[in-house]
Amino acid sequence: MVQELASYIGGLLLLSGAAFSLLAAVGVLRLPDLFTRLHAASKAGVVGGGLVLLAVGVVSMEAAIWVRAVIGVLFLVLTTPISAHLLARASCLAGDKFYKNTIQNDLDLGRDRIWSDE
């Protein structure tokens, strides 16, 4: 009974994670510039990858695997936004162009601050 319930919950988590990953792939293909693509990849990557890891933890029904899955999710939650921000900042400093309808550019303030010291 419990094993069957865990299989259903794990399957649901796995399908949800796969759907978020698919949405991330569509976002990377469809969005107009690097910054919006990076947003789609990082947000959906954390959710999609996190749900797949949780599905593995639920289906295995072992404490050691569950702890590893939770640590993996925490690692994704902590590191993906930082890496996405660093990639966007590096791209902005390298002179990558924003989409023409971009309203606010918070990264450009950092660029002026960094380059004013030279």
PDB file of C-alpha atoms in Angstrom:
ATOM      1  CA  MET A   1       0.000   0.000   0.000  1.00  0.00           C
ATOM      2  CA  VAL A   2       2.694   2.496   1.021  1.00  0.00           C
ATOM      3  CA  GLN A   3       4.994   1.383  -1.802  1.00  0.00           C
ATOM      4  CA  GLU A   4       2.179   1.862  -4.313  1.00  0.00           C
ATOM      5  CA  LEU A   5       1.358   5.334  -2.943  1.00  0.00           C
ATOM      6  CA  ALA A   6       5.051   6.285  -3.098  1.00  0.00           C
ATOM      7  CA  SER A   7       5.173   5.126  -6.709  1.00  0.00           C
ATOM      8  CA  TYR A   8       2.200   7.324  -7.627  1.00  0.00           C
ATOM      9  CA  ILE A   9       3.604  10.361  -5.804  1.00  0.00           C
ATOM     10  CA  GLY A  10       7.038   9.767  -7.322  1.00  0.00           C
ATOM     11  CA  GLY A  11       5.534   9.458 -10.779  1.00  0.00           C
ATOM     12  CA  LEU A  12       3.587  12.656 -10.323  1.00  0.00           C
ATOM     13  CA  LEU A  13       6.714  14.489  -9.132  1.00  0.00           C
ATOM     14  CA  LEU A  14       8.710  13.078 -12.042  1.00  0.00           C
ATOM     15  CA  LEU A  15       6.120  14.159 -14.610  1.00  0.00           C
ATOM     16  CA  SER A  16       5.920  17.623 -13.041  1.00  0.00           C
ATOM     17  CA  GLY A  17       9.703  17.965 -13.125  1.00  0.00           C
ATOM     18  CA  ALA A  18       9.803  16.835 -16.733  1.00  0.00           C
ATOM     19  CA  ALA A  19       7.081  19.347 -17.627  1.00  0.00           C
ATOM     20  CA  PHE A  20       9.010  22.191 -15.984  1.00  0.00           C
ATOM     21  CA  SER A  21      12.172  21.123 -17.800  1.00  0.00           C
ATOM     22  CA  LEU A  22      10.263  21.078 -21.085  1.00  0.00           C
ATOM     23  CA  LEU A  23       8.953  24.586 -20.362  1.00  0.00           C
ATOM     24  CA  ALA A  24      12.525  25.701 -19.705  1.00  0.00           C
ATOM     25  CA  ALA A  25      13.627  24.294 -23.042  1.00  0.00           C
ATOM     26  CA  VAL A  26      10.772  26.058 -24.822  1.00  0.00           C
ATOM     27  CA  GLY A  27      11.668  29.284 -23.021  1.00  0.00           C
ATOM     28  CA  VAL A  28      15.298  29.006 -24.059  1.00  0.00           C
ATOM     29  CA  LEU A  29      14.241  28.512 -27.664  1.00  0.00           C
ATOM     30  CA  ARG A  30      11.508  31.151 -27.803  1.00  0.00           C
ATOM     31  CA  LEU A  31      12.657  34.098 -25.669  1.00  0.00           C
ATOM     32  CA  PRO A  32      14.395  36.939 -27.484  1.00  0.00           C
ATOM     33  CA  ASP A  33      17.686  37.632 -25.695  1.00  0.00           C
ATOM     34  CA  LEU A  34      20.221  35.992 -23.424  1.00  0.00           C
ATOM     35  CA  PHE A  35      18.892  37.542 -20.239  1.00  0.00           C
ATOM     36  CA  THR A  36      15.328  36.314 -20.622  1.00  0.00           C
ATOM     37  CA  ARG A  37      16.545  32.912 -21.782  1.00  0.00           C
ATOM     38  CA  LEU A  38      18.753  32.718 -18.732  1.00  0.00           C
ATOM     39  CA  HIS A  39      15.763  33.532 -16.561  1.00  0.00           C
ATOM     40  CA  ALA A  40      13.738  30.688 -18.067  1.00  0.00           C
ATOM     41  CA  ALA A  41      16.572  28.204 -17.823  1.00  0.00           C
ATOM     42  CA  SER A  42      17.457  29.010 -14.234  1.00  0.00           C
ATOM     43  CA  LYS A  43      13.957  29.170 -12.765  1.00  0.00           C
ATOM     44  CA  ALA A  44      12.580  26.105 -14.467  1.00  0.00           C
ATOM     45  CA  GLY A  45      15.870  24.259 -14.058  1.00  0.00           C
ATOM     46  CA  VAL A  46      15.683  24.538 -10.298  1.00  0.00           C
ATOM     47  CA  VAL A  47      12.050  23.485 -10.148  1.00  0.00           C
ATOM     48  CA  GLY A  48      12.348  20.749 -12.772  1.00  0.00           C
ATOM     49  CA  GLY A  49      15.570  19.292 -11.429  1.00  0.00           C
ATOM     50  CA  GLY A  50      14.357  19.622  -7.854  1.00  0.00           C
ATOM     51  CA  LEU A  51      11.127  17.774  -8.567  1.00  0.00           C
ATOM     52  CA  VAL A  52      12.980  14.961 -10.327  1.00  0.00           C
ATOM     53  CA  LEU A  53      15.350  14.627  -7.352  1.00  0.00           C
ATOM     54  CA  LEU A  54      12.413  14.550  -4.948  1.00  0.00           C
ATOM     55  CA  ALA A  55      10.744  11.890  -7.094  1.00  0.00           C
ATOM     56  CA  VAL A  56      13.838   9.714  -6.811  1.00  0.00           C
ATOM     57  CA  GLY A  57      13.823  10.193  -3.046  1.00  0.00           C
ATOM     58  CA  VAL A  58      10.137   9.312  -2.709  1.00  0.00           C
ATOM     59  CA  VAL A  59      10.285   6.230  -4.930  1.00  0.00           C
ATOM     60  CA  SER A  60      13.415   4.819  -3.288  1.00  0.00           C
ATOM     61  CA  MET A  61      11.888   4.941   0.214  1.00  0.00           C
ATOM     62  CA  GLU A  62      15.362   4.891   1.767  1.00  0.00           C
ATOM     63  CA  ALA A  63      16.479   7.553   4.197  1.00  0.00           C
ATOM     64  CA  ALA A  64      19.981   7.849   2.755  1.00  0.00           C
ATOM     65  CA  ILE A  65      18.689   8.475  -0.768  1.00  0.00           C
ATOM     66  CA  TRP A  66      16.028  10.859   0.535  1.00  0.00           C
ATOM     67  CA  VAL A  67      18.664  12.908   2.380  1.00  0.00           C
ATOM     68  CA  ARG A  68      20.842  13.034  -0.737  1.00  0.00           C
ATOM     69  CA  ALA A  69      17.880  14.181  -2.813  1.00  0.00           C
ATOM     70  CA  VAL A  70      17.053  16.956  -0.347  1.00  0.00           C
ATOM     71  CA  ILE A  71      20.709  18.044  -0.269  1.00  0.00           C
ATOM     72  CA  GLY A  72      20.676  18.102  -4.074  1.00  0.00           C
ATOM     73  CA  VAL A  73      17.556  20.283  -4.097  1.00  0.00           C
ATOM     74  CA  LEU A  74      19.106  22.642  -1.553  1.00  0.00           C
ATOM     75  CA  PHE A  75      22.251  22.821  -3.681  1.00  0.00           C
ATOM     76  CA  LEU A  76      20.177  23.733  -6.741  1.00  0.00           C
ATOM     77  CA  VAL A  77      18.176  26.341  -4.832  1.00  0.00           C
ATOM     78  CA  LEU A  78      21.309  27.965  -3.414  1.00  0.00           C
ATOM     79  CA  THR A  79      23.624  27.891  -6.441  1.00  0.00           C
ATOM     80  CA  THR A  80      21.442  28.330  -9.533  1.00  0.00           C
ATOM     81  CA  PRO A  81      20.329  31.927  -8.861  1.00  0.00           C
ATOM     82  CA  ILE A  82      23.902  32.943  -8.063  1.00  0.00           C
ATOM     83  CA  SER A  83      25.315  31.365 -11.198  1.00  0.00           C
ATOM     84  CA  ALA A  84      22.536  32.852 -13.344  1.00  0.00           C
ATOM     85  CA  HIS A  85      23.216  36.298 -11.905  1.00  0.00           C
ATOM     86  CA  LEU A  86      26.953  35.961 -12.519  1.00  0.00           C
ATOM     87  CA  LEU A  87      26.400  34.820 -16.106  1.00  0.00           C
ATOM     88  CA  ALA A  88      24.006  37.701 -16.781  1.00  0.00           C
ATOM     89  CA  ARG A  89      26.382  40.215 -15.219  1.00  0.00           C
ATOM     90  CA  ALA A  90      29.340  38.907 -17.219  1.00  0.00           C
ATOM     91  CA  SER A  91      27.283  39.060 -20.399  1.00  0.00           C
ATOM     92  CA  CYS A  92      26.182  42.609 -19.605  1.00  0.00           C
ATOM     93  CA  LEU A  93      29.767  43.684 -18.933  1.00  0.00           C
ATOM     94  CA  ALA A  94      30.840  42.056 -22.195  1.00  0.00           C
ATOM     95  CA  GLY A  95      28.374  44.312 -24.018  1.00  0.00           C
ATOM     96  CA  ASP A  96      25.620  41.883 -24.886  1.00  0.00           C
ATOM     97  CA  LYS A  97      22.525  43.720 -26.116  1.00  0.00           C
ATOM     98  CA  PHE A  98      19.198  43.708 -24.319  1.00  0.00           C
ATOM     99  CA  TYR A  99      15.903  43.045 -26.059  1.00  0.00           C
ATOM    100  CA  LYS A 100      14.466  46.238 -27.558  1.00  0.00           C
ATOM    101  CA  ASN A 101      11.441  46.236 -25.216  1.00  0.00           C
ATOM    102  CA  THR A 102      13.519  45.943 -22.033  1.00  0.00           C
ATOM    103  CA  ILE A 103      12.250  48.567 -19.607  1.00  0.00           C
ATOM    104  CA  GLN A 104      14.645  48.356 -16.696  1.00  0.00           C
ATOM    105  CA  ASN A 105      18.310  47.376 -16.675  1.00  0.00           C
ATOM    106  CA  ASP A 106      19.556  46.885 -13.138  1.00  0.00           C
ATOM    107  CA  LEU A 107      22.801  45.293 -14.295  1.00  0.00           C
ATOM    108  CA  ASP A 108      23.871  48.416 -16.175  1.00  0.00           C
ATOM    109  CA  LEU A 109      24.199  50.324 -12.883  1.00  0.00           C
ATOM    110  CA  GLY A 110      26.900  47.900 -11.807  1.00  0.00           C
ATOM    111  CA  ARG A 111      28.686  48.337 -15.096  1.00  0.00           C
ATOM    112  CA  ASP A 112      28.922  52.114 -14.657  1.00  0.00           C
ATOM    113  CA  ARG A 113      30.120  51.665 -11.107  1.00  0.00           C
ATOM    114  CA  ILE A 114      32.824  49.202 -12.117  1.00  0.00           C
ATOM    115  CA  TRP A 115      34.025  51.140 -15.122  1.00  0.00           C
ATOM    116  CA  SER A 116      34.112  54.508 -13.347  1.00  0.00           C
ATOM    117  CA  ASP A 117      37.188  53.370 -11.368  1.00  0.00           C
ATOM    118  CA  GLU A 118      39.266  53.021 -14.538  1.00  0.00           C
TER     119      GLU A 118
END
